[in-house]
Tab-separated table of C-alpha atoms in Angstrom:
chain	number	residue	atom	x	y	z
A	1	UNK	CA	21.424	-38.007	6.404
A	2	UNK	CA	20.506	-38.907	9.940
A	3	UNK	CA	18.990	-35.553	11.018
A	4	UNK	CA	17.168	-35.452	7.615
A	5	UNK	CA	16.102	-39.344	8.158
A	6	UNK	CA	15.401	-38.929	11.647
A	7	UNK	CA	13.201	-35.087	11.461
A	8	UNK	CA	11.145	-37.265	8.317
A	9	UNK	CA	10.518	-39.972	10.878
A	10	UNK	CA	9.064	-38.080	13.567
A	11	UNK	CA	6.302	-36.407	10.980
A	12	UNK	CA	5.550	-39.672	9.534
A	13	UNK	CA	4.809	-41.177	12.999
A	14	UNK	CA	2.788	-37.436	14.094
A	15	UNK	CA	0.767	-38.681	10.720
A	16	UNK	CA	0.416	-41.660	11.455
A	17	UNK	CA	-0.987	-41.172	14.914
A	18	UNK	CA	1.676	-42.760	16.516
A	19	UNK	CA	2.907	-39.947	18.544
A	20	UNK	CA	1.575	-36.997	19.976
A	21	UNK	CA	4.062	-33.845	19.137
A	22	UNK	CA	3.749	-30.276	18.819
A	23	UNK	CA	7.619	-28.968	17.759
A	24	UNK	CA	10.752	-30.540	17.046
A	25	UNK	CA	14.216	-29.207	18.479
A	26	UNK	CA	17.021	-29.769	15.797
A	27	UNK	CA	20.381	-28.846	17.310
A	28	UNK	CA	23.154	-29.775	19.227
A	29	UNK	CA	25.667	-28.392	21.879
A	30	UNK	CA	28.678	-26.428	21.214
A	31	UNK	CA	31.886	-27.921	18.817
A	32	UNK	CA	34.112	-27.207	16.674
A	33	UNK	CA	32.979	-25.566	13.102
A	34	UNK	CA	33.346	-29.718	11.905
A	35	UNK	CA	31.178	-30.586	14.028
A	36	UNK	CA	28.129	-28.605	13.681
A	37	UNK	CA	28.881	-29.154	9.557
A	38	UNK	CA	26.054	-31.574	9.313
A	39	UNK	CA	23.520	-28.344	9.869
A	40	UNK	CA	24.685	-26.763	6.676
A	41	UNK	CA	23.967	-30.102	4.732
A	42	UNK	CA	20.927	-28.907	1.620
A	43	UNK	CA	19.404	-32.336	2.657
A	44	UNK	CA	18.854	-31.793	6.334
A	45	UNK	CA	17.900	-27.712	5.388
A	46	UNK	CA	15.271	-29.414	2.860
A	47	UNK	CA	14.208	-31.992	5.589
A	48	UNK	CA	13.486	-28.985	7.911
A	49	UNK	CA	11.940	-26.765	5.215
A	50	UNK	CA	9.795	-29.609	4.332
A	51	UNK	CA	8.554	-30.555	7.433
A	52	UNK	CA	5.020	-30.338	8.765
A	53	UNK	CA	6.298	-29.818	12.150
A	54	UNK	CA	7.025	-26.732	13.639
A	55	UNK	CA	10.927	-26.847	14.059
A	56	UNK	CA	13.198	-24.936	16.399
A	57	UNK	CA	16.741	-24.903	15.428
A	58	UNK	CA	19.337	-25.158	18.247
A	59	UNK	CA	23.080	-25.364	17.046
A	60	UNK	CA	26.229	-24.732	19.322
A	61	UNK	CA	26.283	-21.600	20.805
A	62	UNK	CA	24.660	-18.028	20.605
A	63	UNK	CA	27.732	-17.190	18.303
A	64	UNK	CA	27.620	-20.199	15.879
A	65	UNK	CA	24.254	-19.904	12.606
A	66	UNK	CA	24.323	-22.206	10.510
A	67	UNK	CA	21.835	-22.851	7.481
A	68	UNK	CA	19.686	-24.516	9.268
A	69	UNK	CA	18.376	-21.473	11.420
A	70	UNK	CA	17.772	-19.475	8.930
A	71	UNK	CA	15.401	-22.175	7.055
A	72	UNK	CA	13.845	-23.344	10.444
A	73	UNK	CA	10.775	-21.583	11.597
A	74	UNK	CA	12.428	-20.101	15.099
A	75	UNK	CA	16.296	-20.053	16.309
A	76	UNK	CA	17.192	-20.637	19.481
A	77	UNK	CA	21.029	-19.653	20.682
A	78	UNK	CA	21.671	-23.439	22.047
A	79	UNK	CA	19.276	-26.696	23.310
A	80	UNK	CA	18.524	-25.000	26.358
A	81	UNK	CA	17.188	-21.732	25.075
A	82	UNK	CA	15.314	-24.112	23.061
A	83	UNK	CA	13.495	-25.937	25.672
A	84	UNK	CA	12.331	-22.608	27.564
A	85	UNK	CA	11.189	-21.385	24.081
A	86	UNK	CA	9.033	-24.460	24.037
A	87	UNK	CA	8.468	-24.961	27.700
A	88	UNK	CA	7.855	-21.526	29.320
A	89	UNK	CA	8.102	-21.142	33.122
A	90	UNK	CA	4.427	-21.660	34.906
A	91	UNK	CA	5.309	-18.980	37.209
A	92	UNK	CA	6.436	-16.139	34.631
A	93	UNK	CA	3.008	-17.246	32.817
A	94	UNK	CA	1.058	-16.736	36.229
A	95	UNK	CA	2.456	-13.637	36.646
A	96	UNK	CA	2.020	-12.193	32.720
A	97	UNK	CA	-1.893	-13.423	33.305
A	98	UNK	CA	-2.379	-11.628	36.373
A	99	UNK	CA	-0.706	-8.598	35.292
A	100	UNK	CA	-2.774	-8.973	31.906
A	101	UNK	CA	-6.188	-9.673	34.718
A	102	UNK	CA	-5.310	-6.027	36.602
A	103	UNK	CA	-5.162	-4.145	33.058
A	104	UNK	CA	-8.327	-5.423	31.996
A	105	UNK	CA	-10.158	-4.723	35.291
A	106	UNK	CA	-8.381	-1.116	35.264
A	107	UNK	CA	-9.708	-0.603	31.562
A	108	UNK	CA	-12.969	-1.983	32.667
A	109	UNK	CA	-13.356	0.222	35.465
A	110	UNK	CA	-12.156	3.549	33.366
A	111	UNK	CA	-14.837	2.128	30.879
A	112	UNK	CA	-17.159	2.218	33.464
A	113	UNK	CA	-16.017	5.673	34.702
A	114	UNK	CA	-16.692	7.059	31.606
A	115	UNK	CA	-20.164	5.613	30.905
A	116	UNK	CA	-20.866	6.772	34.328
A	117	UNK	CA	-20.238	10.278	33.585
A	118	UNK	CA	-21.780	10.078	30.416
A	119	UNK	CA	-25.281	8.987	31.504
A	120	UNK	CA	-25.374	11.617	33.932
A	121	UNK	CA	-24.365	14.029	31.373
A	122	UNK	CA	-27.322	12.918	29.035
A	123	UNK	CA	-29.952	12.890	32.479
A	124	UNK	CA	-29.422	16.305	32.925
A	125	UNK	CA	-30.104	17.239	28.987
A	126	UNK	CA	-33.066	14.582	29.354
A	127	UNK	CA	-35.998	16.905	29.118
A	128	UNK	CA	-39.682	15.777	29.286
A	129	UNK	CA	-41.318	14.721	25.929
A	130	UNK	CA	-44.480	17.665	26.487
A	131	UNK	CA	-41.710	20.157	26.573
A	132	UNK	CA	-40.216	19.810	23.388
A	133	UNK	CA	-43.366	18.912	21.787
A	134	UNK	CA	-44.319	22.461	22.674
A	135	UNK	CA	-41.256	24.032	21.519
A	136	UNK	CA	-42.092	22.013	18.148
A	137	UNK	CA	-45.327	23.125	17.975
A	138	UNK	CA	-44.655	26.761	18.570
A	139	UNK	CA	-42.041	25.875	16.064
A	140	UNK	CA	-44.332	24.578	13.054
A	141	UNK	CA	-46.356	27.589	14.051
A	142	UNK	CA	-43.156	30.177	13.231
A	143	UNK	CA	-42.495	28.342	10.294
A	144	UNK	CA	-45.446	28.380	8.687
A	145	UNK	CA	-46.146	32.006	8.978
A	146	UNK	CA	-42.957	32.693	7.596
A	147	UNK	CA	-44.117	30.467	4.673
A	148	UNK	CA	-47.249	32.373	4.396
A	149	UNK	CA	-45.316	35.681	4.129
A	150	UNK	CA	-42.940	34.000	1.720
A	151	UNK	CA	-45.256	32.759	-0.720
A	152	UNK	CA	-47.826	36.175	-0.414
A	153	UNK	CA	-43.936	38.424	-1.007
A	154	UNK	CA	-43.543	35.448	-4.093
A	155	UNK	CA	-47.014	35.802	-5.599
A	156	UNK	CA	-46.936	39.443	-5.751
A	157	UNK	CA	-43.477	39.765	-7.119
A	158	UNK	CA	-44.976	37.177	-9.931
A	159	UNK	CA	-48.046	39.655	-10.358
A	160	UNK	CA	-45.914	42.537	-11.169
A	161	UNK	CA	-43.096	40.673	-13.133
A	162	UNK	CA	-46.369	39.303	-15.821
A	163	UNK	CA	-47.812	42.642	-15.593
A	164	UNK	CA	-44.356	44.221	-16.522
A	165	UNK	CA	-43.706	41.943	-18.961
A	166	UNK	CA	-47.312	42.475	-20.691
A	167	UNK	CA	-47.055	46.063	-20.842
A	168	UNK	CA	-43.475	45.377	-22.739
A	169	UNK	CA	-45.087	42.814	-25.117
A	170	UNK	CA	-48.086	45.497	-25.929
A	171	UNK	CA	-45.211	48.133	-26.593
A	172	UNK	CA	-43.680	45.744	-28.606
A	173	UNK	CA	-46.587	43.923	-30.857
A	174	UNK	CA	-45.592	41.967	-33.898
A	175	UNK	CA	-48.081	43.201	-35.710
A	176	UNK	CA	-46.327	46.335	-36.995
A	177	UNK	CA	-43.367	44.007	-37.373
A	178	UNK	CA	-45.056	41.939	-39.657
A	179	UNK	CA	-47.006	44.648	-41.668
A	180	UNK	CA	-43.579	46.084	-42.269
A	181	UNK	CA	-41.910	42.978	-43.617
A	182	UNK	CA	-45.561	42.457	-45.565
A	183	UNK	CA	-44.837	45.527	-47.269
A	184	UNK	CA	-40.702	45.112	-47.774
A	185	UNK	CA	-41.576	41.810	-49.361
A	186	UNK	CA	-43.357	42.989	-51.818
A	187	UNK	CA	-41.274	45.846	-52.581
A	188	UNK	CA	-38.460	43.330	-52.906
A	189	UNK	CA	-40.916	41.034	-54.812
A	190	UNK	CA	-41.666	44.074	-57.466
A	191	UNK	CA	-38.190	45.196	-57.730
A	192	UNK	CA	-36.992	41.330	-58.467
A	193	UNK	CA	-39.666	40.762	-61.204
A	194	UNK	CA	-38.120	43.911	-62.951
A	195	UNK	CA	-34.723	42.857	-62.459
A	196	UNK	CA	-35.722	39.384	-63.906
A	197	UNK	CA	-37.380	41.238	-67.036
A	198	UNK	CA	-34.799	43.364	-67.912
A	199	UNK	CA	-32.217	40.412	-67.188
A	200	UNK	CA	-34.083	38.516	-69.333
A	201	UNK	CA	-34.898	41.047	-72.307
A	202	UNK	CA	-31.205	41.661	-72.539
A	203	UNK	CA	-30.016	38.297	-72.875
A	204	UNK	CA	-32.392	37.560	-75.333
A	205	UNK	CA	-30.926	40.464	-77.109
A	206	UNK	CA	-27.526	39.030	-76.661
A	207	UNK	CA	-28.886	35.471	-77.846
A	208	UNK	CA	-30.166	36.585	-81.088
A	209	UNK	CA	-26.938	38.979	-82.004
A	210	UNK	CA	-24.809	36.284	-81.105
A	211	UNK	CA	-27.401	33.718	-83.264
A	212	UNK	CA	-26.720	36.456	-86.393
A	213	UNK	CA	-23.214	36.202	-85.617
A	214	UNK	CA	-22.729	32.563	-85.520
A	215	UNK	CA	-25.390	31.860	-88.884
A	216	UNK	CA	-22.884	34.137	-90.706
A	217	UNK	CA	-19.803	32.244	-89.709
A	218	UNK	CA	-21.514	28.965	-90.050
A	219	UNK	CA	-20.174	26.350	-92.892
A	220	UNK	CA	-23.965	25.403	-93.480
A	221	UNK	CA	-24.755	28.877	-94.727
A	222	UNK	CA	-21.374	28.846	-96.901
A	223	UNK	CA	-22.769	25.452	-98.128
A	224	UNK	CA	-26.395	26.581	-98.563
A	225	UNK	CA	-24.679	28.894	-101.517
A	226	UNK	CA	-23.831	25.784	-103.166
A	227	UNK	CA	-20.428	25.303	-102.238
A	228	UNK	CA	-19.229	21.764	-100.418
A	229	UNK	CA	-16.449	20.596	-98.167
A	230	UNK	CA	-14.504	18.051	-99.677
A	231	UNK	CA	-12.133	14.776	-97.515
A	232	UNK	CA	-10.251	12.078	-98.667
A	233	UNK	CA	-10.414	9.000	-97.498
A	234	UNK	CA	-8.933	9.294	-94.772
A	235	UNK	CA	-11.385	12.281	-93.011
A	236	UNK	CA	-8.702	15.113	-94.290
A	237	UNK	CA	-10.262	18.360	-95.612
A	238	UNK	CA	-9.330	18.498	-99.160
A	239	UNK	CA	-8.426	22.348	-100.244
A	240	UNK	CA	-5.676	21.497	-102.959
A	241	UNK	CA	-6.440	19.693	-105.681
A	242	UNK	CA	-2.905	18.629	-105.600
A	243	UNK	CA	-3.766	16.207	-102.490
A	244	UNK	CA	-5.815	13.768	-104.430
A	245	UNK	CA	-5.007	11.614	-107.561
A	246	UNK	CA	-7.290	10.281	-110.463
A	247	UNK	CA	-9.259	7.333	-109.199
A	248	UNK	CA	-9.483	8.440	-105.477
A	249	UNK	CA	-12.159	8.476	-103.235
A	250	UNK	CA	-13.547	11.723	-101.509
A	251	UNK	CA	-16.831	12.817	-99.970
A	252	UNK	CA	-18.678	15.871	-100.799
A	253	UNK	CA	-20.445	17.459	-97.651
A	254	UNK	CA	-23.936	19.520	-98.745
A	255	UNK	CA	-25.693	21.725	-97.261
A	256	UNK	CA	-28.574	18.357	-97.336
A	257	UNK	CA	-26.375	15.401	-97.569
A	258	UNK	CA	-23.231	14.049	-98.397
A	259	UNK	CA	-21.774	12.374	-101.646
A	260	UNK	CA	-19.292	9.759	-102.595
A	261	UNK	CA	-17.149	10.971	-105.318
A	262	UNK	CA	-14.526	9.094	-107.337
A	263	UNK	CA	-11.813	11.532	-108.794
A	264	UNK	CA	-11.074	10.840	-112.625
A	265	UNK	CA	-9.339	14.060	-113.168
A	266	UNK	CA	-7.349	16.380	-111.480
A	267	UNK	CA	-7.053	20.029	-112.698
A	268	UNK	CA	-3.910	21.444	-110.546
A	269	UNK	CA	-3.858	25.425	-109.731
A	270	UNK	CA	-1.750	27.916	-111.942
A	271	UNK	CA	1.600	27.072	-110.124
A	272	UNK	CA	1.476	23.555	-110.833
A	273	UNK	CA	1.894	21.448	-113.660
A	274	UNK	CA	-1.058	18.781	-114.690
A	275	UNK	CA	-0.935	15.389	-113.798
């Protein structure tokens, strides 16, 4: 609790402008495994992992983690390493900038090797403007003979592709064409019209035998000879006298009208007896 209460204290005093830090070292020296316990703690490993700080864990010896390194945001082996980390020599920074100042003056001068050579390379293929404004001239003047040739090779291709294709389209008039399908049309107009006629002729035919045939199997010509088609009641055809009794009701179909009958005697066939 006093790691955790103490790393809290030092970023409420950086907050509140009350100190001036840029790191915190958390650690101690070497110990036994009891005492470098209070590093494995969750609250001082959430004290560090909260922290606004940047924190450099320092804990025993290069042989001894403990929770907290791995939630601080660099490890150092032990207190000392820690304090280099944070404090590097002046001299090993000296010499890391002057060896840094001789690559970038060796890089500058092999930049300015190159651009050397290049610029002399592009002098020598510098050429004066009136000489390539020739060589485009004489240029535009190829070209536009060749274009000249082109389109006078184009035009008279054209001329004897349309005359071509005329001399095909005279060979080939639709005139004849059509006078031919003039006159098969009409051929196939005549021969349809006599097709139709006989068609028709012969069906008529067929209509009127088949009118003969049905007037002679027609009930209305059997009842036009005075006979009738009698039903009970009930819309049965009466053909046995039998099937009625005295005092029924029948209907009498004519060949014009109908009629209403009342039965008030029956006259049964030979077989039967009378009622």
């Amino acid at each position: 609790e006093q790691v955790a209460a103490a790393i809290e204290l030092a970023n409420r005093a950086v907050a509140a402008g009350a100190v001036s830090l840029d790191a915190l070292i958390v650690g101690r020296g070497g110990g036994s495994l009891e005492d470098l316990w209070a590093f494995n703690e969750e609250v001082v490993a959430r004290a560090i992992a909260h922290s606004e700080l940047p924190i450099v864990s320092a804990v025993g010896h290069e042989v001894d983690f403990s929770i907290a390194d791995f939630v601080a945001d660099r490890r150092a082996p032990t207190p000392s390493a820690a304090a280099e980390l944070l404090s590097p020599d002046r001299d090993e920074w000296l010499q890391v900038l002057e060896g840094t100042r001789y690559t970038l003056l060796q890089q500058v001068n092999q930049k300015l090797g190159h651009l050397g050579q290049e610029l002399r390379h592009l002098r020598r293929r510098l050429r004066h403007p009136g000489s390539l404004l020739r060589e485009q001239a004489q240029r535009v003047d190829d070209l536009e003979q060749r274009l000249r040739r082109a389109q006078a090779g184009i035009l008279l291709q054209s001329r004897n592709h349309h005359a071509m294709l005329g001399n095909r389209l005279r060979a080939q008039s639709p005139l004849m064409r059509v006078q031919q399908l003039q006159r098969s049309h009409a051929d196939t107009r005549r021969r349809l019209l006599s097709a139709m006629q006989q068609n028709l002729a012969g069906t008529r035919q067929r209509a009127a035998a088949l009118a003969q045939v049905l007037d002679s199997l027609s009930p209305l010509g059997v009842l036009g000879r005075g006979f009738a088609v009698l039903r009970d009641d009930r819309g049965n055809i009466v053909s046995d006298a039998a099937a009625v009794r005295v005092g029924d009701e029948v209907s009498a179909r004519l060949a014009r009208g109908q009629l209403d009958l009342t039965v008030t005697r029956v006259v049964p066939g030979e077989d039967q007896g009378q009622d």
